[in-house]
PDB file of C-alpha atoms in Angstrom:
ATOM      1  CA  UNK H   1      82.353  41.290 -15.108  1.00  0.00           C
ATOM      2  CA  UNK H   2      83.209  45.159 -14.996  1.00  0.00           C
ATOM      3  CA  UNK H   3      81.145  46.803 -12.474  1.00  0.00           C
ATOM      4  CA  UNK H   4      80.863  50.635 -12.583  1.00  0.00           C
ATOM      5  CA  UNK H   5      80.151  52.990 -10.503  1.00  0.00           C
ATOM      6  CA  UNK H   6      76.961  55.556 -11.766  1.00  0.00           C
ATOM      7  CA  UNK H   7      76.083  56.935  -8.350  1.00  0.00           C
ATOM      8  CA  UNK H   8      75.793  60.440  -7.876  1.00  0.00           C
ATOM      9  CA  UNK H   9      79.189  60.867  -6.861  1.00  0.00           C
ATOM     10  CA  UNK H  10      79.838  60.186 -10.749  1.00  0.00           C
ATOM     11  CA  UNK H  11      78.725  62.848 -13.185  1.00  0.00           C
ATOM     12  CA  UNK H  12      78.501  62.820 -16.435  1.00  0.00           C
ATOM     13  CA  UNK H  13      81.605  63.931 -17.779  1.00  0.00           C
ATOM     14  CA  UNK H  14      83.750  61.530 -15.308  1.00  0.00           C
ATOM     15  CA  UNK H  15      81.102  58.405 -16.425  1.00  0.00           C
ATOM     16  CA  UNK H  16      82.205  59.518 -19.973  1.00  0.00           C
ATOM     17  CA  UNK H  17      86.398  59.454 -18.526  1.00  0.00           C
ATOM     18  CA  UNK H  18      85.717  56.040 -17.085  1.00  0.00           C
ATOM     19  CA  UNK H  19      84.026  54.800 -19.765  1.00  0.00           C
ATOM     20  CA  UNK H  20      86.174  55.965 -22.580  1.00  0.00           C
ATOM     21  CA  UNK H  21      89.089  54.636 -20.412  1.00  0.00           C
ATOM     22  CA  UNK H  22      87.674  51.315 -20.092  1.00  0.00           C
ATOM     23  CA  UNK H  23      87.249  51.097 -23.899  1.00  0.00           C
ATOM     24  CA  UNK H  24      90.580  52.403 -24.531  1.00  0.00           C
ATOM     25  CA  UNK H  25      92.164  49.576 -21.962  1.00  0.00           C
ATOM     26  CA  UNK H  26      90.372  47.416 -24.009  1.00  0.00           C
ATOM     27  CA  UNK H  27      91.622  48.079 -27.348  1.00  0.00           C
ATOM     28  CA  UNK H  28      95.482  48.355 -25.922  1.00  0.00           C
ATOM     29  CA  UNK H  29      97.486  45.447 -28.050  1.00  0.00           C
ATOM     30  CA  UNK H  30      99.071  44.188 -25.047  1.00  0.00           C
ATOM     31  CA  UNK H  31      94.927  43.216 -23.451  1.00  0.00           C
ATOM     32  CA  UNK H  32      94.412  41.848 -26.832  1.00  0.00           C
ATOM     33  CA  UNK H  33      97.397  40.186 -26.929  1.00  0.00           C
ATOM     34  CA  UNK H  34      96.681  38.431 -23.174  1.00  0.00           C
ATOM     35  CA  UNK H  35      93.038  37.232 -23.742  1.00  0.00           C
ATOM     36  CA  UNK H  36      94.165  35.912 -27.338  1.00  0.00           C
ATOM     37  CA  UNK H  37      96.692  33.740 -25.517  1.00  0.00           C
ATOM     38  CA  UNK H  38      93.918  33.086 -22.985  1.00  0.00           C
ATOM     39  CA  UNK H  39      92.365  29.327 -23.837  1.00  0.00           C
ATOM     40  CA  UNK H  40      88.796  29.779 -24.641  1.00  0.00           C
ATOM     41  CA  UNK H  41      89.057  33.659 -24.369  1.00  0.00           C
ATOM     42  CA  UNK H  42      87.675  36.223 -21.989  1.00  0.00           C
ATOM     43  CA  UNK H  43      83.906  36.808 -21.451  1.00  0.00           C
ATOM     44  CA  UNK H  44      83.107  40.438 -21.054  1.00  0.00           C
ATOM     45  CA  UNK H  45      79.536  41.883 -19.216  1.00  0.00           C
ATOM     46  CA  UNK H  46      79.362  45.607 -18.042  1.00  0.00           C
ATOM     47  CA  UNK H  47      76.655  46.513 -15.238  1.00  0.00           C
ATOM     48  CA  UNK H  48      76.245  49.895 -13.894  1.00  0.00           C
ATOM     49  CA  UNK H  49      74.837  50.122 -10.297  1.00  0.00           C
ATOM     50  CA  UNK H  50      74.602  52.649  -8.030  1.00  0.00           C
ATOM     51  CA  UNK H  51      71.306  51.926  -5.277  1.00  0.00           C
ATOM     52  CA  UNK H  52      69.283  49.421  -4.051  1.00  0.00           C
ATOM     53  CA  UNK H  53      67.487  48.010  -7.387  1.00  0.00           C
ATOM     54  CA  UNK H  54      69.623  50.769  -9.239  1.00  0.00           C
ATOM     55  CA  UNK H  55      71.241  48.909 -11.619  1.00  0.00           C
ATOM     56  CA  UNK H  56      71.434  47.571 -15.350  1.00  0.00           C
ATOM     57  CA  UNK H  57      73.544  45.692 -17.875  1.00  0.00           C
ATOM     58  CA  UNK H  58      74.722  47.824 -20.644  1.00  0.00           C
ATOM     59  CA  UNK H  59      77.418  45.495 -22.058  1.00  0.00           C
ATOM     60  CA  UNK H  60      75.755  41.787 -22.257  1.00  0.00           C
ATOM     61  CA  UNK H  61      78.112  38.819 -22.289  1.00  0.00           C
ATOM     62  CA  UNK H  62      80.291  39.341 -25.077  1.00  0.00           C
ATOM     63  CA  UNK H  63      83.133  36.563 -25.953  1.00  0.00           C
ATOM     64  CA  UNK H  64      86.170  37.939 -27.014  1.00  0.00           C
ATOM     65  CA  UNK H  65      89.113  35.308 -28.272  1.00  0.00           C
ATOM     66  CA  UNK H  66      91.553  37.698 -29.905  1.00  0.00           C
ATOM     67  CA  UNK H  67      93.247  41.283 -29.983  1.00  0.00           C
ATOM     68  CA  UNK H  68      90.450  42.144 -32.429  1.00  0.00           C
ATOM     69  CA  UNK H  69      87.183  41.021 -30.899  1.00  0.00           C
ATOM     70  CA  UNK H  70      88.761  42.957 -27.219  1.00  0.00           C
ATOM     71  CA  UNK H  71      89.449  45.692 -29.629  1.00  0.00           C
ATOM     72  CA  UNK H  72      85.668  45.465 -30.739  1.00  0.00           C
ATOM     73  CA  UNK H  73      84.479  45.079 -26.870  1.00  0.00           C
ATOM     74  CA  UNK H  74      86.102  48.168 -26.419  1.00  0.00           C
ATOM     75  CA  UNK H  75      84.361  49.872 -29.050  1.00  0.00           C
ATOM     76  CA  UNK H  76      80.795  48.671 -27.831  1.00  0.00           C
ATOM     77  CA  UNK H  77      81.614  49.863 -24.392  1.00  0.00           C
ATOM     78  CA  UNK H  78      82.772  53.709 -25.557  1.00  0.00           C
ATOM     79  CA  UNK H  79      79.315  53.654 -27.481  1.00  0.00           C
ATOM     80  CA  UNK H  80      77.304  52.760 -24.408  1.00  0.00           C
ATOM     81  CA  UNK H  81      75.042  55.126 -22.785  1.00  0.00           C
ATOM     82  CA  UNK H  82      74.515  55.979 -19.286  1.00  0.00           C
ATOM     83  CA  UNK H  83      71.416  53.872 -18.143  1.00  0.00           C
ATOM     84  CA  UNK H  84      71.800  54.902 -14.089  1.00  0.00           C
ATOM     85  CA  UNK H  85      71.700  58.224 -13.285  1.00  0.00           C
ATOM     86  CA  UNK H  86      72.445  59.167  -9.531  1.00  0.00           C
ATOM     87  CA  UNK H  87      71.430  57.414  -6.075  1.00  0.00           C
ATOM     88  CA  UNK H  88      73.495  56.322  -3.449  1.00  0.00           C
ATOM     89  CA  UNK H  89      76.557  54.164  -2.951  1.00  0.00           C
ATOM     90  CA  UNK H  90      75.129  50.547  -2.181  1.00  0.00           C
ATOM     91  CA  UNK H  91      78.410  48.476  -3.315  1.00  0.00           C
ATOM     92  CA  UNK H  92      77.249  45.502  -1.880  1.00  0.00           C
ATOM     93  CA  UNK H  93      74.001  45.538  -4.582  1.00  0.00           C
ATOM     94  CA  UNK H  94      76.439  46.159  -7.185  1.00  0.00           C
ATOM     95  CA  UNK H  95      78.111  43.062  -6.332  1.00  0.00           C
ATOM     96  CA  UNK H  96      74.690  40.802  -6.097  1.00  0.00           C
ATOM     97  CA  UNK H  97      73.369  42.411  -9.332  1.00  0.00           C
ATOM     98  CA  UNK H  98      77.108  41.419 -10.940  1.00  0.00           C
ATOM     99  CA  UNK H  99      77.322  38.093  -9.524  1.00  0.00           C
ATOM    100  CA  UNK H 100      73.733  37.241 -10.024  1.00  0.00           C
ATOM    101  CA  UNK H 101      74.685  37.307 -13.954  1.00  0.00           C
ATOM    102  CA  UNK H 102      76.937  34.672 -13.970  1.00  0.00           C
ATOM    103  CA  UNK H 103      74.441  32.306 -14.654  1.00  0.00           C
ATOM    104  CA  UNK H 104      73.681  33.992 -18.337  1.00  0.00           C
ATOM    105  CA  UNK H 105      77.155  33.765 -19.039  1.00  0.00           C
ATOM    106  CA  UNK H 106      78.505  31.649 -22.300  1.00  0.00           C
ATOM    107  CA  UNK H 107      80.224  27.997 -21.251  1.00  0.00           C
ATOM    108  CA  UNK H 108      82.089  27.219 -18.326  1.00  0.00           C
ATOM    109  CA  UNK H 109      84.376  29.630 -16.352  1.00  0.00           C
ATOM    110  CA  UNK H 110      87.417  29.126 -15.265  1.00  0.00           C
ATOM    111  CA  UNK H 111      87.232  32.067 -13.425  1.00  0.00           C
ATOM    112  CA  UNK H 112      84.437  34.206 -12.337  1.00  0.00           C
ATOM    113  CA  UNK H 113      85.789  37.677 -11.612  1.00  0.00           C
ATOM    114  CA  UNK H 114      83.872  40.747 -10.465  1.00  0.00           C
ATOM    115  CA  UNK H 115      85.756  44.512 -11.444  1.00  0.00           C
ATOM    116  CA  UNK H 116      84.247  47.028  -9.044  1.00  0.00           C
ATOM    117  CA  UNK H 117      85.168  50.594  -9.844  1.00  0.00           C
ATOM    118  CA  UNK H 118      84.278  53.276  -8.021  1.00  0.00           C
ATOM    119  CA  UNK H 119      85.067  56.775  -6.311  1.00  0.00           C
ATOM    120  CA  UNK H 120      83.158  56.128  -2.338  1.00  0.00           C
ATOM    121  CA  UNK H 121      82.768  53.934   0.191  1.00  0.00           C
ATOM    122  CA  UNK H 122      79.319  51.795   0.604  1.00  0.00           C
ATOM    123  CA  UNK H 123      76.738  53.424   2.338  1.00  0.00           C
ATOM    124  CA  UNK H 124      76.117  50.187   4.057  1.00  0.00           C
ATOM    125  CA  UNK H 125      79.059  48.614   4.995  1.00  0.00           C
ATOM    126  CA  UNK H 126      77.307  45.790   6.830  1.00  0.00           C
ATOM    127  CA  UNK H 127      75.445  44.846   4.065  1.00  0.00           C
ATOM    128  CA  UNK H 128      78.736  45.015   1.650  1.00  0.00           C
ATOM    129  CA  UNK H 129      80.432  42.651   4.405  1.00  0.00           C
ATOM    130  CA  UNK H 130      77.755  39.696   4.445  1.00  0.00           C
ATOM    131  CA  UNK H 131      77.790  39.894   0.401  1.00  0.00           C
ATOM    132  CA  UNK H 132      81.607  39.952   0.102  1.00  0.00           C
ATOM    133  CA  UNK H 133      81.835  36.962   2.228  1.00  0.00           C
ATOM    134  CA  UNK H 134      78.752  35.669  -0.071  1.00  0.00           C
ATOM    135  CA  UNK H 135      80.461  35.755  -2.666  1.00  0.00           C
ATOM    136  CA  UNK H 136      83.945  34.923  -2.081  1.00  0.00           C
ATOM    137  CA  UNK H 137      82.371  30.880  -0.337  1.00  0.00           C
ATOM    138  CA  UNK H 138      81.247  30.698  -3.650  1.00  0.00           C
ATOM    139  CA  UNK H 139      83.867  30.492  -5.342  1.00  0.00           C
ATOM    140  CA  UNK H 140      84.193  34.321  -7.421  1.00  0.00           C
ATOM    141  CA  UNK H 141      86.960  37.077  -7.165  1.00  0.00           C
ATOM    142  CA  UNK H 142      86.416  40.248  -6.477  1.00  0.00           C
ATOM    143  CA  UNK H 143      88.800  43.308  -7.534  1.00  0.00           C
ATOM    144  CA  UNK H 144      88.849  46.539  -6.537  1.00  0.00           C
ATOM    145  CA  UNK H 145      89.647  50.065  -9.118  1.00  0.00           C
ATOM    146  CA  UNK H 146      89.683  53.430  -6.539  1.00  0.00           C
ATOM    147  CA  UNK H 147      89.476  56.244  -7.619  1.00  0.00           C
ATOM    148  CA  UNK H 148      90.980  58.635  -5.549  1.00  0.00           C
ATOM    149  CA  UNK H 149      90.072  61.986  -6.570  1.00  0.00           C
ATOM    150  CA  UNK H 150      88.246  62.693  -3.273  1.00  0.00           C
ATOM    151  CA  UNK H 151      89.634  59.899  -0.902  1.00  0.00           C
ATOM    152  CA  UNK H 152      92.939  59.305  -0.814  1.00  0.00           C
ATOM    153  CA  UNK H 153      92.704  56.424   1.306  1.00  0.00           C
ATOM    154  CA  UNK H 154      90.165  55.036  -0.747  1.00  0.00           C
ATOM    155  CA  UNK H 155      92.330  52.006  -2.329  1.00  0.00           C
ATOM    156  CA  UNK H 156      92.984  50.897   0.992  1.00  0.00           C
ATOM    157  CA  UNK H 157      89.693  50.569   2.076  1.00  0.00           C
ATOM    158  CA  UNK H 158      88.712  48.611  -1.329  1.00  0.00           C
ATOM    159  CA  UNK H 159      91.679  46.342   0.323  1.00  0.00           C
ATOM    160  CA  UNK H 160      90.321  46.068   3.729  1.00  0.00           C
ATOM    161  CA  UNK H 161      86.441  45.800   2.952  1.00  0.00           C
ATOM    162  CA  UNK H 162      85.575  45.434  -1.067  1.00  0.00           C
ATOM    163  CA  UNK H 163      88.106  43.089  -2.955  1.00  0.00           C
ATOM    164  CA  UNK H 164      87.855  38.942  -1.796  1.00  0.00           C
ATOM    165  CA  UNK H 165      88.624  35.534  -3.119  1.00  0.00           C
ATOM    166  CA  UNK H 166      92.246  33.884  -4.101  1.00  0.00           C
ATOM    167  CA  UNK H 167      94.448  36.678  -5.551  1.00  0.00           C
ATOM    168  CA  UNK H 168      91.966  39.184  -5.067  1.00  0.00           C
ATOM    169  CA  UNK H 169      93.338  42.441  -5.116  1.00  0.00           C
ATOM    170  CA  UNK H 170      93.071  46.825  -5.756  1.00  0.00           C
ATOM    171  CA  UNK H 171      94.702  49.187  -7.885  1.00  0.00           C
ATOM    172  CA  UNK H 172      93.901  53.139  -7.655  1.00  0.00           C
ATOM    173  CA  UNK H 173      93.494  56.008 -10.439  1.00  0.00           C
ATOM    174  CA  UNK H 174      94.506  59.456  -8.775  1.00  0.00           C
ATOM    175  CA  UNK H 175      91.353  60.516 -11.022  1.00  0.00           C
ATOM    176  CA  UNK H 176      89.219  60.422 -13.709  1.00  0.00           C
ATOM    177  CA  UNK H 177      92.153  61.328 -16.257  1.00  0.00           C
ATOM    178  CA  UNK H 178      94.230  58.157 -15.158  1.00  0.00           C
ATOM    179  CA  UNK H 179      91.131  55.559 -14.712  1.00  0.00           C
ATOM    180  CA  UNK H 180      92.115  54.090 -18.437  1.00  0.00           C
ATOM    181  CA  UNK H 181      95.574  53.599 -17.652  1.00  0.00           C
ATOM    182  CA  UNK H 182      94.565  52.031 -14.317  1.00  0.00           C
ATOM    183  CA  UNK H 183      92.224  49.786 -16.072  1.00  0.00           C
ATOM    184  CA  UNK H 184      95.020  48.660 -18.806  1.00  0.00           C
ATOM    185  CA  UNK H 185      97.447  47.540 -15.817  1.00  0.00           C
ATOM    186  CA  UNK H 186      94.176  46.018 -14.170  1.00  0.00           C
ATOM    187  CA  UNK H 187      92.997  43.841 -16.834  1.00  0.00           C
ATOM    188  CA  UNK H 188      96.408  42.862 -17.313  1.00  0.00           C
ATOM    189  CA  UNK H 189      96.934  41.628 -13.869  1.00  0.00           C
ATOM    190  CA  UNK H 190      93.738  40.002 -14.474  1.00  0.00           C
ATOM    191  CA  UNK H 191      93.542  38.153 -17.282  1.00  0.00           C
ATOM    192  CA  UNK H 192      97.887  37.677 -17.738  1.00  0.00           C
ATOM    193  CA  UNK H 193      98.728  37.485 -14.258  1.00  0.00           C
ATOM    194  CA  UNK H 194     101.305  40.314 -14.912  1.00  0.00           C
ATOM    195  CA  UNK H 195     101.169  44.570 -14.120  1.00  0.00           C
ATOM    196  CA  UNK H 196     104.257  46.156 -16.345  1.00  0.00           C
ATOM    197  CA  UNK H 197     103.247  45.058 -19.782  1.00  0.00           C
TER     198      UNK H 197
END
C-alpha cells in the first residue's frame, strides 16, 4: 500500500516529483526483478490522504508478478491525477483509510505493508499514536519515506512516532528531486529484504 502525502504542504509540482519518482522506482529492473522472484507477486494500491475524510484511492489493487507488469504499475501511477488537493496533515487518517483497504485486496497476504510518504509531522499526534499501535496488534507494517526538504529531523521522527510492526523501518529523500531514488532503495528493502541493489 503506498500512501502519499497531498496535504498542502505538497504542491503541485512536488506531487508531480513524487509521483513521477514513484513510477520511475517502479519500472527500475532491479524492483522488477525482486517482485518477479517474489512467490505470488506484489499487490500494489496507491491512496492519497491528507485530512480527516481527505482521502482517495487513485491506484486500485493491481497484481504485479513480473519486471513487466511493475514496469506497467509504474506507468499507471505517472498517469494518475491528483484527486486531494490541500488540508492538513492528519497521518494517522492516512493510515486508517490505507489499512481499511486491505480487505479489497486480491488473495491472501503474506504481508500487509503500509508506505507512508510525506514532508510534516501529524497534526494530531495523539490520534497518529492510538492508530499506529492499531495497526501494528493487527498484524501490518508500517514504513516511513521523509522528506526532508523543510525538516531535517523529519526521518527521525517517522522512526520515533510513524513506522511500526516487525522490521518496520524509515528512509529519507533530502527533497523532491531524490524522492524516486529513495523510493527504488525503499521498495527494495521491502519487497527483497536488501538496500544496495
Amino acid at each position: 500500500m503506498l500512501a502519499v502525502d497531498a496535504s498542502a504542504s505538497v504542491n503541485y509540482d512536488e506531487f508531480d516529483l513524487m509521483t513521477f519518482g514513484t513510477a520511475a522506482a517502479l519500472r527500475d529492473p532491479a524492483v522488477g526483478d525482486a517482485v518477479a522472484h517474489t512467490p505470488g507477486g506484489v499487490a500494489f494500491c496507491l491512496v492519497q490522504w491528507s485530512s480527516i475524510a481527505r482521502q482517495a484511492v487513485t491506484l486500485p489493487w493491481t497484481l504485479a508478478t513480473d519486471a513487466a507488469g511493475t514496469a506497467q504499475v509504474g506507468d499507471l501511477i505517472a498517469r494518475m491525477p491528483r484527486t486531494i488537493d490541500g488540508g492538513g496533515t492528519m497521518i494517522h487518517a492516512g493510515l486508517d483509510y490505507a489499512a481499511a483497504r486491505f480487505a479489497t485486496a486480491p488473495g491472501v497476504a503474506r504481508r500487509r505493508v503500509i508506505d507512508i510518504s510525506g514532508n510534516g509531522r501529524a497534526d494530531d499526534a495523539t490520534a497518529l499514536a492510538a492508530t499506529r499501535a492499531r495497526l501494528a496488534r493487527n498484524g501490518m507494517v508500517i514504513n516511513g519515506l521523509a522528506v526532508e526538504e523543510d525538516d531535517a529531523h523529519l526521518t527521525t521522527y517517522f522512526r520515533e512516532a510513524v513506522i511500526a510492526g516487525p522490521g518496520a523501518f524509515a528512509l529519507h529523500a533530502a527533497d523532491w528531486e531524490t524522492f524516486g531514488a529513495a523510493m527504488r532503495l525503499k521498495l527494495l528493502r521491502e519487497i527483497a529484504g536488501t538496500i544496495g541493489m
